PDB file of C-alpha atoms in Angstrom:
ATOM      1  CA  MET A  95       2.699   7.610  18.459  1.00 96.00           C
ATOM      2  CA  ARG A  96       0.680   9.155  16.307  1.00 98.00           C
ATOM      3  CA  ILE A  97      -0.337   7.224  13.866  1.00 98.00           C
ATOM      4  CA  LEU A  98      -2.872   8.784  10.715  1.00 98.00           C
ATOM      5  CA  ILE A  99      -4.108   5.667   8.805  1.00 98.00           C
ATOM      6  CA  SER A 100      -5.535   5.696   5.541  1.00 98.00           C
ATOM      7  CA  ASN A 101      -5.819   3.200   2.254  1.00 98.00           C
ATOM      8  CA  ASP A 102      -7.919   2.726  -1.381  1.00 97.00           C
ATOM      9  CA  ASP A 103     -10.170  -0.187  -0.254  1.00 97.00           C
ATOM     10  CA  GLY A 104     -12.243   3.309   1.656  1.00 98.00           C
ATOM     11  CA  ILE A 105     -12.792   3.805   5.099  1.00 98.00           C
ATOM     12  CA  ALA A 106     -15.997   1.316   4.996  1.00 97.00           C
ATOM     13  CA  ALA A 107     -13.374  -1.209   4.103  1.00 97.00           C
ATOM     14  CA  PRO A 108     -12.547  -3.982   6.595  1.00 97.00           C
ATOM     15  CA  GLY A 109      -8.892  -3.627   5.668  1.00 98.00           C
ATOM     16  CA  ILE A 110      -8.451  -0.359   7.626  1.00 98.00           C
ATOM     17  CA  ARG A 111     -10.618  -1.169  10.360  1.00 98.00           C
ATOM     18  CA  ALA A 112      -8.994  -4.171  11.183  1.00 98.00           C
ATOM     19  CA  LEU A 113      -5.737  -2.140  11.432  1.00 98.00           C
ATOM     20  CA  ALA A 114      -7.391   1.013  13.078  1.00 98.00           C
ATOM     21  CA  LYS A 115      -8.544  -1.367  15.787  1.00 98.00           C
ATOM     22  CA  ARG A 116      -4.995  -3.018  16.088  1.00 98.00           C
ATOM     23  CA  LEU A 117      -3.403  -0.512  16.575  1.00 98.00           C
ATOM     24  CA  SER A 118      -5.388   2.077  18.255  1.00 97.00           C
ATOM     25  CA  LYS A 119      -4.163  -0.718  21.069  1.00 96.00           C
ATOM     26  CA  ASP A 120      -0.979   1.017  21.803  1.00 96.00           C
ATOM     27  CA  HIS A 121      -1.368   4.063  20.483  1.00 98.00           C
ATOM     28  CA  GLU A 122      -3.248   6.672  19.770  1.00 97.00           C
ATOM     29  CA  VAL A 123      -4.654   6.718  15.733  1.00 98.00           C
ATOM     30  CA  THR A 124      -6.592   8.970  13.062  1.00 98.00           C
ATOM     31  CA  VAL A 125      -8.137   7.475  10.124  1.00 98.00           C
ATOM     32  CA  VAL A 126      -7.991   9.517   7.142  1.00 98.00           C
ATOM     33  CA  ALA A 127     -10.136   7.879   4.038  1.00 98.00           C
ATOM     34  CA  PRO A 128     -11.561   7.737   0.809  1.00 98.00           C
ATOM     35  CA  SER A 129     -15.293   7.934   1.345  1.00 97.00           C
ATOM     36  CA  ARG A 130     -15.586   4.537  -1.300  1.00 96.00           C
ATOM     37  CA  GLU A 131     -13.060   2.633  -3.144  1.00 95.00           C
ATOM     38  CA  GLN A 132     -10.377   4.105  -4.667  1.00 94.00           C
ATOM     39  CA  SER A 133      -8.295   1.089  -5.855  1.00 94.00           C
ATOM     40  CA  GLY A 134      -5.534   1.641  -8.111  1.00 93.00           C
ATOM     41  CA  VAL A 135      -5.326   5.458  -8.734  1.00 95.00           C
ATOM     42  CA  GLY A 136      -1.904   5.614  -8.321  1.00 95.00           C
ATOM     43  CA  HIS A 137      -0.548   8.886  -7.552  1.00 97.00           C
ATOM     44  CA  SER A 138      -4.010  11.277  -8.372  1.00 96.00           C
ATOM     45  CA  ILE A 139      -4.672  13.939  -6.798  1.00 97.00           C
ATOM     46  CA  THR A 140      -7.726  16.321  -6.656  1.00 96.00           C
ATOM     47  CA  TYR A 141      -6.738  19.969  -8.529  1.00 95.00           C
ATOM     48  CA  PHE A 142      -9.422  21.064 -10.509  1.00 96.00           C
ATOM     49  CA  THR A 143     -12.521  19.969  -7.887  1.00 96.00           C
ATOM     50  CA  PRO A 144     -13.410  20.574  -4.140  1.00 96.00           C
ATOM     51  CA  ILE A 145     -12.546  17.742  -1.508  1.00 96.00           C
ATOM     52  CA  PHE A 146     -15.438  17.166   1.212  1.00 98.00           C
ATOM     53  CA  SER A 147     -15.223  15.484   3.879  1.00 98.00           C
ATOM     54  CA  ARG A 148     -16.978  14.485   6.788  1.00 97.00           C
ATOM     55  CA  PRO A 149     -16.887  12.876  10.338  1.00 97.00           C
ATOM     56  CA  ALA A 150     -16.385   9.299  10.125  1.00 97.00           C
ATOM     57  CA  SER A 151     -16.867   6.113  12.964  1.00 95.00           C
ATOM     58  CA  ILE A 152     -15.748   2.949  12.324  1.00 95.00           C
ATOM     59  CA  SER A 153     -17.014   0.095  13.977  1.00 93.00           C
ATOM     60  CA  GLY A 154     -15.570  -1.281  17.016  1.00 93.00           C
ATOM     61  CA  VAL A 155     -12.749   1.423  17.104  1.00 95.00           C
ATOM     62  CA  ASP A 156     -12.238   4.276  19.303  1.00 92.00           C
ATOM     63  CA  ALA A 157     -10.775   7.050  16.966  1.00 95.00           C
ATOM     64  CA  LYS A 158     -11.542  10.494  15.548  1.00 97.00           C
ATOM     65  CA  ALA A 159     -12.058   8.567  11.638  1.00 98.00           C
ATOM     66  CA  ILE A 160     -13.011  10.911   8.422  1.00 98.00           C
ATOM     67  CA  ALA A 161     -13.953  10.499   5.249  1.00 98.00           C
ATOM     68  CA  VAL A 162     -13.255  12.570   2.358  1.00 98.00           C
ATOM     69  CA  ASP A 163     -14.133  12.565  -0.964  1.00 97.00           C
ATOM     70  CA  GLY A 164     -10.473  12.296  -2.823  1.00 97.00           C
ATOM     71  CA  SER A 165      -8.021  10.238  -4.137  1.00 98.00           C
ATOM     72  CA  PRO A 166      -5.887   8.378  -1.226  1.00 98.00           C
ATOM     73  CA  VAL A 167      -3.075  10.416  -1.489  1.00 98.00           C
ATOM     74  CA  ASP A 168      -5.520  13.661  -0.886  1.00 98.00           C
ATOM     75  CA  CYS A 169      -6.655  11.504   2.269  1.00 98.00           C
ATOM     76  CA  VAL A 170      -2.780  11.822   3.344  1.00 98.00           C
ATOM     77  CA  LYS A 171      -2.270  15.691   2.334  1.00 98.00           C
ATOM     78  CA  PHE A 172      -5.221  16.413   3.868  1.00 98.00           C
ATOM     79  CA  GLY A 173      -5.131  15.257   7.155  1.00 98.00           C
ATOM     80  CA  ILE A 174      -1.386  15.987   7.272  1.00 98.00           C
ATOM     81  CA  ARG A 175      -1.664  19.554   7.041  1.00 97.00           C
ATOM     82  CA  CYS A 176      -5.683  19.715   8.382  1.00 97.00           C
ATOM     83  CA  VAL A 177      -6.869  17.577  10.549  1.00 97.00           C
ATOM     84  CA  PHE A 178      -3.303  17.254  12.914  1.00 97.00           C
ATOM     85  CA  ASP A 179      -2.247  20.068  14.289  1.00 95.00           C
ATOM     86  CA  GLU A 180       1.715  19.340  14.408  1.00 96.00           C
ATOM     87  CA  LYS A 181       2.323  16.431  11.620  1.00 97.00           C
ATOM     88  CA  PRO A 182       1.757  12.666  12.457  1.00 98.00           C
ATOM     89  CA  ASP A 183       4.389  10.423  14.144  1.00 98.00           C
ATOM     90  CA  LEU A 184       4.129   7.738  11.086  1.00 98.00           C
ATOM     91  CA  VAL A 185       1.579   6.938   8.484  1.00 98.00           C
ATOM     92  CA  VAL A 186       0.212   3.135   8.315  1.00 98.00           C
ATOM     93  CA  THR A 187      -1.931   2.498   4.836  1.00 98.00           C
ATOM     94  CA  GLY A 188      -3.628  -0.788   4.393  1.00 96.00           C
ATOM     95  CA  ILE A 189      -4.677  -3.068   5.021  1.00 98.00           C
ATOM     96  CA  ASN A 190      -5.126  -3.294   1.759  1.00 98.00           C
ATOM     97  CA  GLN A 191      -7.209  -6.288  -0.048  1.00 97.00           C
ATOM     98  CA  GLY A 192      -4.971  -7.936  -2.599  1.00 95.00           C
ATOM     99  CA  PRO A 193      -0.720  -8.037  -2.776  1.00 95.00           C
ATOM    100  CA  ASN A 194       1.178  -4.825  -3.721  1.00 96.00           C
ATOM    101  CA  ILE A 195       5.112  -6.520  -5.095  1.00 95.00           C
ATOM    102  CA  GLY A 196       6.821  -5.928  -8.038  1.00 94.00           C
ATOM    103  CA  PRO A 197       6.046  -2.937 -10.202  1.00 94.00           C
ATOM    104  CA  ASP A 198       2.342  -3.452  -9.009  1.00 94.00           C
ATOM    105  CA  VAL A 199       3.133  -0.619  -6.587  1.00 96.00           C
ATOM    106  CA  PHE A 200       3.210   1.705  -8.608  1.00 96.00           C
ATOM    107  CA  PRO A 201      -0.778   1.923  -9.716  1.00 96.00           C
ATOM    108  CA  SER A 202      -1.458   0.704  -6.011  1.00 97.00           C
ATOM    109  CA  GLY A 203      -3.597   3.220  -4.234  1.00 98.00           C
ATOM    110  CA  THR A 204      -2.414   2.095  -0.764  1.00 98.00           C
ATOM    111  CA  VAL A 205       1.455   2.238  -1.844  1.00 98.00           C
ATOM    112  CA  ASN A 206       1.567   5.738  -2.903  1.00 98.00           C
ATOM    113  CA  ALA A 207      -0.301   7.271  -0.110  1.00 98.00           C
ATOM    114  CA  ALA A 208       2.771   5.672   2.059  1.00 98.00           C
ATOM    115  CA  ILE A 209       4.347   7.249  -1.139  1.00 98.00           C
ATOM    116  CA  ALA A 210       2.280  10.902   0.039  1.00 98.00           C
ATOM    117  CA  GLY A 211       3.512  10.781   3.287  1.00 98.00           C
ATOM    118  CA  VAL A 212       7.199  10.511   3.062  1.00 98.00           C
ATOM    119  CA  MET A 213       6.817  13.494   0.616  1.00 98.00           C
ATOM    120  CA  GLU A 214       5.715  15.454   3.708  1.00 98.00           C
ATOM    121  CA  GLY A 215       8.101  14.746   5.448  1.00 97.00           C
ATOM    122  CA  VAL A 216       6.794  11.963   7.547  1.00 98.00           C
ATOM    123  CA  PRO A 217       7.633   7.837   7.469  1.00 98.00           C
ATOM    124  CA  ALA A 218       5.599   5.314   6.225  1.00 98.00           C
ATOM    125  CA  ILE A 219       3.971   1.698   5.976  1.00 98.00           C
ATOM    126  CA  ALA A 220       1.778   0.314   3.324  1.00 98.00           C
ATOM    127  CA  VAL A 221       0.048  -3.574   4.542  1.00 98.00           C
ATOM    128  CA  SER A 222      -1.303  -5.584   1.356  1.00 98.00           C
ATOM    129  CA  TYR A 223      -3.092  -8.456   2.493  1.00 98.00           C
ATOM    130  CA  ALA A 224      -2.670 -10.912  -0.306  1.00 96.00           C
ATOM    131  CA  ASP A 225      -6.681 -12.654  -1.585  1.00 94.00           C
ATOM    132  CA  PHE A 226      -8.812 -10.854  -2.682  1.00 92.00           C
ATOM    133  CA  ILE A 227     -11.844 -12.285  -1.650  1.00 92.00           C
ATOM    134  CA  ARG A 228     -10.920 -14.048   1.624  1.00 94.00           C
ATOM    135  CA  THR A 229     -11.413 -11.177   4.887  1.00 93.00           C
ATOM    136  CA  ASP A 230      -8.532 -12.852   7.282  1.00 95.00           C
ATOM    137  CA  PHE A 231      -6.897  -9.802   8.504  1.00 98.00           C
ATOM    138  CA  GLU A 232      -5.867 -10.099  11.588  1.00 97.00           C
ATOM    139  CA  ALA A 233      -2.232 -11.197  10.361  1.00 98.00           C
ATOM    140  CA  SER A 234      -2.023  -8.970   8.622  1.00 98.00           C
ATOM    141  CA  ALA A 235      -2.563  -6.167  11.669  1.00 98.00           C
ATOM    142  CA  GLU A 236      -0.527  -7.821  14.360  1.00 98.00           C
ATOM    143  CA  LEU A 237       2.240  -7.480  11.670  1.00 98.00           C
ATOM    144  CA  ALA A 238       1.965  -4.249  11.172  1.00 98.00           C
ATOM    145  CA  ALA A 239       1.509  -3.722  14.066  1.00 98.00           C
ATOM    146  CA  ARG A 240       4.959  -5.413  15.252  1.00 98.00           C
ATOM    147  CA  LEU A 241       6.401  -3.432  12.068  1.00 98.00           C
ATOM    148  CA  VAL A 242       4.961   0.618  13.567  1.00 98.00           C
ATOM    149  CA  ASN A 243       6.553  -1.159  17.556  1.00 98.00           C
ATOM    150  CA  PHE A 244       9.812  -2.123  14.986  1.00 98.00           C
ATOM    151  CA  VAL A 245       9.913   1.228  13.144  1.00 98.00           C
ATOM    152  CA  GLN A 246       9.676   2.872  16.669  1.00 97.00           C
ATOM    153  CA  ARG A 247      13.438   1.612  17.912  1.00 97.00           C
ATOM    154  CA  HIS A 248      14.516   1.758  15.127  1.00 98.00           C
ATOM    155  CA  PRO A 249      13.813   4.569  11.949  1.00 97.00           C
ATOM    156  CA  ILE A 250      12.848   4.352   8.828  1.00 98.00           C
ATOM    157  CA  PRO A 251      15.835   6.586   6.760  1.00 97.00           C
ATOM    158  CA  LYS A 252      14.097   9.337   5.490  1.00 96.00           C
ATOM    159  CA  GLY A 253      12.765   9.407   1.629  1.00 97.00           C
ATOM    160  CA  MET A 254      11.922   6.008   1.751  1.00 97.00           C
ATOM    161  CA  LEU A 255       8.778   3.636   2.951  1.00 98.00           C
ATOM    162  CA  LEU A 256       7.833  -0.003   3.885  1.00 98.00           C
ATOM    163  CA  ASN A 257       5.964  -2.117   2.088  1.00 98.00           C
ATOM    164  CA  LEU A 258       4.788  -5.019   3.764  1.00 98.00           C
ATOM    165  CA  ASN A 259       2.927  -7.992   2.276  1.00 98.00           C
ATOM    166  CA  VAL A 260       0.813 -10.286   4.364  1.00 98.00           C
ATOM    167  CA  PRO A 261       0.246 -14.439   2.922  1.00 97.00           C
ATOM    168  CA  ALA A 262      -3.082 -15.111   2.539  1.00 96.00           C
ATOM    169  CA  LEU A 263      -2.784 -17.151   5.712  1.00 96.00           C
ATOM    170  CA  PRO A 264      -2.784 -18.318   9.866  1.00 96.00           C
ATOM    171  CA  PHE A 265      -1.257 -16.084  11.458  1.00 97.00           C
ATOM    172  CA  GLU A 266       0.736 -19.467  13.328  1.00 97.00           C
ATOM    173  CA  GLU A 267       0.695 -20.289   9.390  1.00 97.00           C
ATOM    174  CA  ILE A 268       3.468 -18.033   8.052  1.00 98.00           C
ATOM    175  CA  LYS A 269       6.943 -18.948   7.920  1.00 97.00           C
ATOM    176  CA  GLY A 270       8.369 -15.874   8.868  1.00 97.00           C
ATOM    177  CA  VAL A 271       9.331 -11.913   7.281  1.00 98.00           C
ATOM    178  CA  CYS A 272      11.684 -11.639   5.291  1.00 97.00           C
ATOM    179  CA  VAL A 273      13.389  -8.294   4.236  1.00 98.00           C
ATOM    180  CA  VAL A 274      13.320  -8.318  -0.218  1.00 97.00           C
ATOM    181  CA  PRO A 275      13.042  -6.943  -3.291  1.00 97.00           C
ATOM    182  CA  LEU A 276      10.222  -5.989  -5.549  1.00 96.00           C
ATOM    183  CA  GLU A 277       9.726  -9.082  -8.417  1.00 93.00           C
ATOM    184  CA  ALA A 278      10.678  -7.752 -11.948  1.00 88.00           C
ATOM    185  CA  LYS A 279       7.048  -8.646 -12.799  1.00 81.00           C
ATOM    186  CA  GLY A 280       3.692  -7.980 -10.721  1.00 72.00           C
ATOM    187  CA  LEU A 281       0.330  -9.550 -10.812  1.00 71.00           C
ATOM    188  CA  GLU A 282      -0.764 -11.849 -14.262  1.00 77.00           C
ATOM    189  CA  PHE A 283      -3.910 -10.537 -16.367  1.00 78.00           C
ATOM    190  CA  CYS A 284      -5.910  -9.986 -18.821  1.00 85.00           C
ATOM    191  CA  TYR A 285      -8.554  -8.394 -20.626  1.00 89.00           C
ATOM    192  CA  GLU A 286     -11.632 -10.419 -20.481  1.00 90.00           C
ATOM    193  CA  THR A 287     -14.733 -10.541 -23.103  1.00 92.00           C
ATOM    194  CA  ARG A 288     -18.195  -9.571 -22.239  1.00 91.00           C
ATOM    195  CA  GLU A 289     -21.436  -9.229 -23.552  1.00 90.00           C
ATOM    196  CA  SER A 290     -24.011  -6.076 -21.548  1.00 92.00           C
ATOM    197  CA  PRO A 291     -27.358  -6.374 -21.380  1.00 93.00           C
ATOM    198  CA  MET A 292     -27.486  -4.059 -24.880  1.00 91.00           C
ATOM    199  CA  LYS A 293     -25.800  -7.025 -26.859  1.00 89.00           C
ATOM    200  CA  ARG A 294     -22.454  -4.899 -26.907  1.00 93.00           C
ATOM    201  CA  SER A 295     -19.162  -5.991 -26.117  1.00 92.00           C
ATOM    202  CA  TYR A 296     -16.793  -4.910 -22.953  1.00 91.00           C
ATOM    203  CA  HIS A 297     -13.493  -5.629 -21.582  1.00 91.00           C
ATOM    204  CA  TRP A 298     -12.683  -6.283 -18.400  1.00 85.00           C
ATOM    205  CA  MET A 299      -9.832  -6.409 -16.349  1.00 82.00           C
ATOM    206  CA  THR A 300      -9.296  -9.815 -14.640  1.00 82.00           C
ATOM    207  CA  ILE A 301      -6.216 -10.980 -11.733  1.00 73.00           C
ATOM    208  CA  VAL A 302      -5.641 -13.976 -12.641  1.00 73.00           C
ATOM    209  CA  GLY A 303      -2.954 -14.779 -10.648  1.00 64.00           C
ATOM    210  CA  VAL A 304       1.037 -14.301  -8.948  1.00 58.00           C
ATOM    211  CA  ARG A 305       3.683 -16.594 -11.119  1.00 59.00           C
ATOM    212  CA  GLU A 306       4.772 -20.085  -9.105  1.00 61.00           C
ATOM    213  CA  LYS A 307       8.323 -20.352  -8.164  1.00 60.00           C
ATOM    214  CA  LYS A 308       8.739 -24.171  -7.542  1.00 57.00           C
ATOM    215  CA  ASP A 309      12.095 -23.748  -6.209  1.00 72.00           C
ATOM    216  CA  LYS A 310      12.654 -23.741  -2.674  1.00 73.00           C
ATOM    217  CA  LYS A 311      15.204 -21.978  -1.763  1.00 86.00           C
ATOM    218  CA  ALA A 312      15.152 -18.807   0.333  1.00 88.00           C
ATOM    219  CA  PRO A 313      12.531 -16.246  -1.121  1.00 93.00           C
ATOM    220  CA  ALA A 314      14.152 -13.988  -3.833  1.00 92.00           C
ATOM    221  CA  SER A 315      11.460 -10.992  -3.913  1.00 95.00           C
ATOM    222  CA  ASP A 316       7.958  -9.848  -2.627  1.00 95.00           C
ATOM    223  CA  ALA A 317       6.171 -12.255  -4.909  1.00 93.00           C
ATOM    224  CA  ASP A 318       9.019 -15.391  -4.493  1.00 94.00           C
ATOM    225  CA  ALA A 319       7.906 -14.602  -0.666  1.00 96.00           C
ATOM    226  CA  ILE A 320       4.484 -14.429  -0.818  1.00 95.00           C
ATOM    227  CA  ILE A 321       4.369 -18.063  -2.304  1.00 93.00           C
ATOM    228  CA  LYS A 322       6.141 -19.733  -0.379  1.00 95.00           C
ATOM    229  CA  GLY A 323       4.836 -18.598   2.940  1.00 96.00           C
ATOM    230  CA  TYR A 324       6.568 -15.666   4.357  1.00 97.00           C
ATOM    231  CA  ALA A 325       5.565 -12.145   4.349  1.00 98.00           C
ATOM    232  CA  SER A 326       7.509  -9.685   2.533  1.00 98.00           C
ATOM    233  CA  ILE A 327       8.700  -6.517   3.836  1.00 98.00           C
ATOM    234  CA  THR A 328      10.252  -4.400   1.623  1.00 98.00           C
ATOM    235  CA  PRO A 329      11.570  -0.621   1.508  1.00 98.00           C
ATOM    236  CA  ILE A 330      10.760   1.312  -1.376  1.00 98.00           C
ATOM    237  CA  LYS A 331      12.839   5.118  -2.355  1.00 97.00           C
ATOM    238  CA  ILE A 332      11.025   8.088  -3.030  1.00 96.00           C
ATOM    239  CA  ASP A 333      13.518   9.447  -5.092  1.00 96.00           C
ATOM    240  CA  MET A 334      13.826   6.427  -8.847  1.00 94.00           C
ATOM    241  CA  SER A 335      17.007   8.529  -9.536  1.00 96.00           C
ATOM    242  CA  ASP A 336      19.477   5.645 -11.452  1.00 95.00           C
ATOM    243  CA  TYR A 337      23.040   7.706  -9.651  1.00 95.00           C
ATOM    244  CA  ASP A 338      25.564   4.970 -11.561  1.00 94.00           C
ATOM    245  CA  TYR A 339      23.656   5.955 -15.299  1.00 92.00           C
ATOM    246  CA  ILE A 340      23.388   9.316 -14.585  1.00 92.00           C
ATOM    247  CA  GLU A 341      27.674   9.761 -14.652  1.00 92.00           C
ATOM    248  CA  LYS A 342      27.492   7.238 -17.756  1.00 90.00           C
ATOM    249  CA  LEU A 343      25.721   9.594 -19.786  1.00 89.00           C
ATOM    250  CA  LYS A 344      27.869  12.287 -17.746  1.00 89.00           C
ATOM    251  CA  GLU A 345      30.879  10.745 -19.332  1.00 89.00           C
ATOM    252  CA  THR A 346      29.340  10.159 -23.012  1.00 86.00           C
ATOM    253  CA  GLY A 347      29.780  13.982 -23.426  1.00 74.00           C
ATOM    254  CA  GLU A 348      27.290  16.556 -24.766  1.00 75.00           C
ATOM    255  CA  PHE A 349      23.963  14.723 -26.206  1.00 72.00           C
ATOM    256  CA  ILE A 350      22.466  17.836 -28.742  1.00 66.00           C
TER     257      ILE A 350
END
């Protein structure tokens, strides 16, 4: 398969290197990624400033790589429209440093880069590693490669991406892979008040963690799966329309 790889942690991030290295063993890989950190920018698109790009190299990876001065969505759109002569077969984004679970998929540059691929008519997978500090991406890269091989045999439906989250465990300690919905609530966070060298107070958003669930039942959501030692796969539709409520609203009559 011809695969476009991107991320939101930047082209120098260890996660994208691990992903590109593993996928390039079996597929034709091209990396188009932000030149710098772009976490949390969501579906940001560059409209009013030029987009610069330049050739790049990724240590240990024999694949074409391009660094783009833009958002993750910019990278995927630019890659599909300007780098490839024909559309790639698949977009894979990540490996993100930190989980993308529940409603946290909305601000995620990694997930939105995958969404950009779907909107361009290319199936996509987003991959995240559920730890903000450790950088042991081998298990995540291996599971991503296996998922890529799966979708090669079983194509993803149009208008949908697969969101893969992998716990921070060695491959042999991961209990399995669960297909589960998004958690209703995302990561817990707070705003820490700190003081600058100039004695001015400022606030810094700090991730507290994922809500823990103590029960021993099968994982009920992506966050629950990660807590219990499973990798999670969540199919996400781009069309967020609530068709049931559309019909209910129609039945109520005129609104104005």
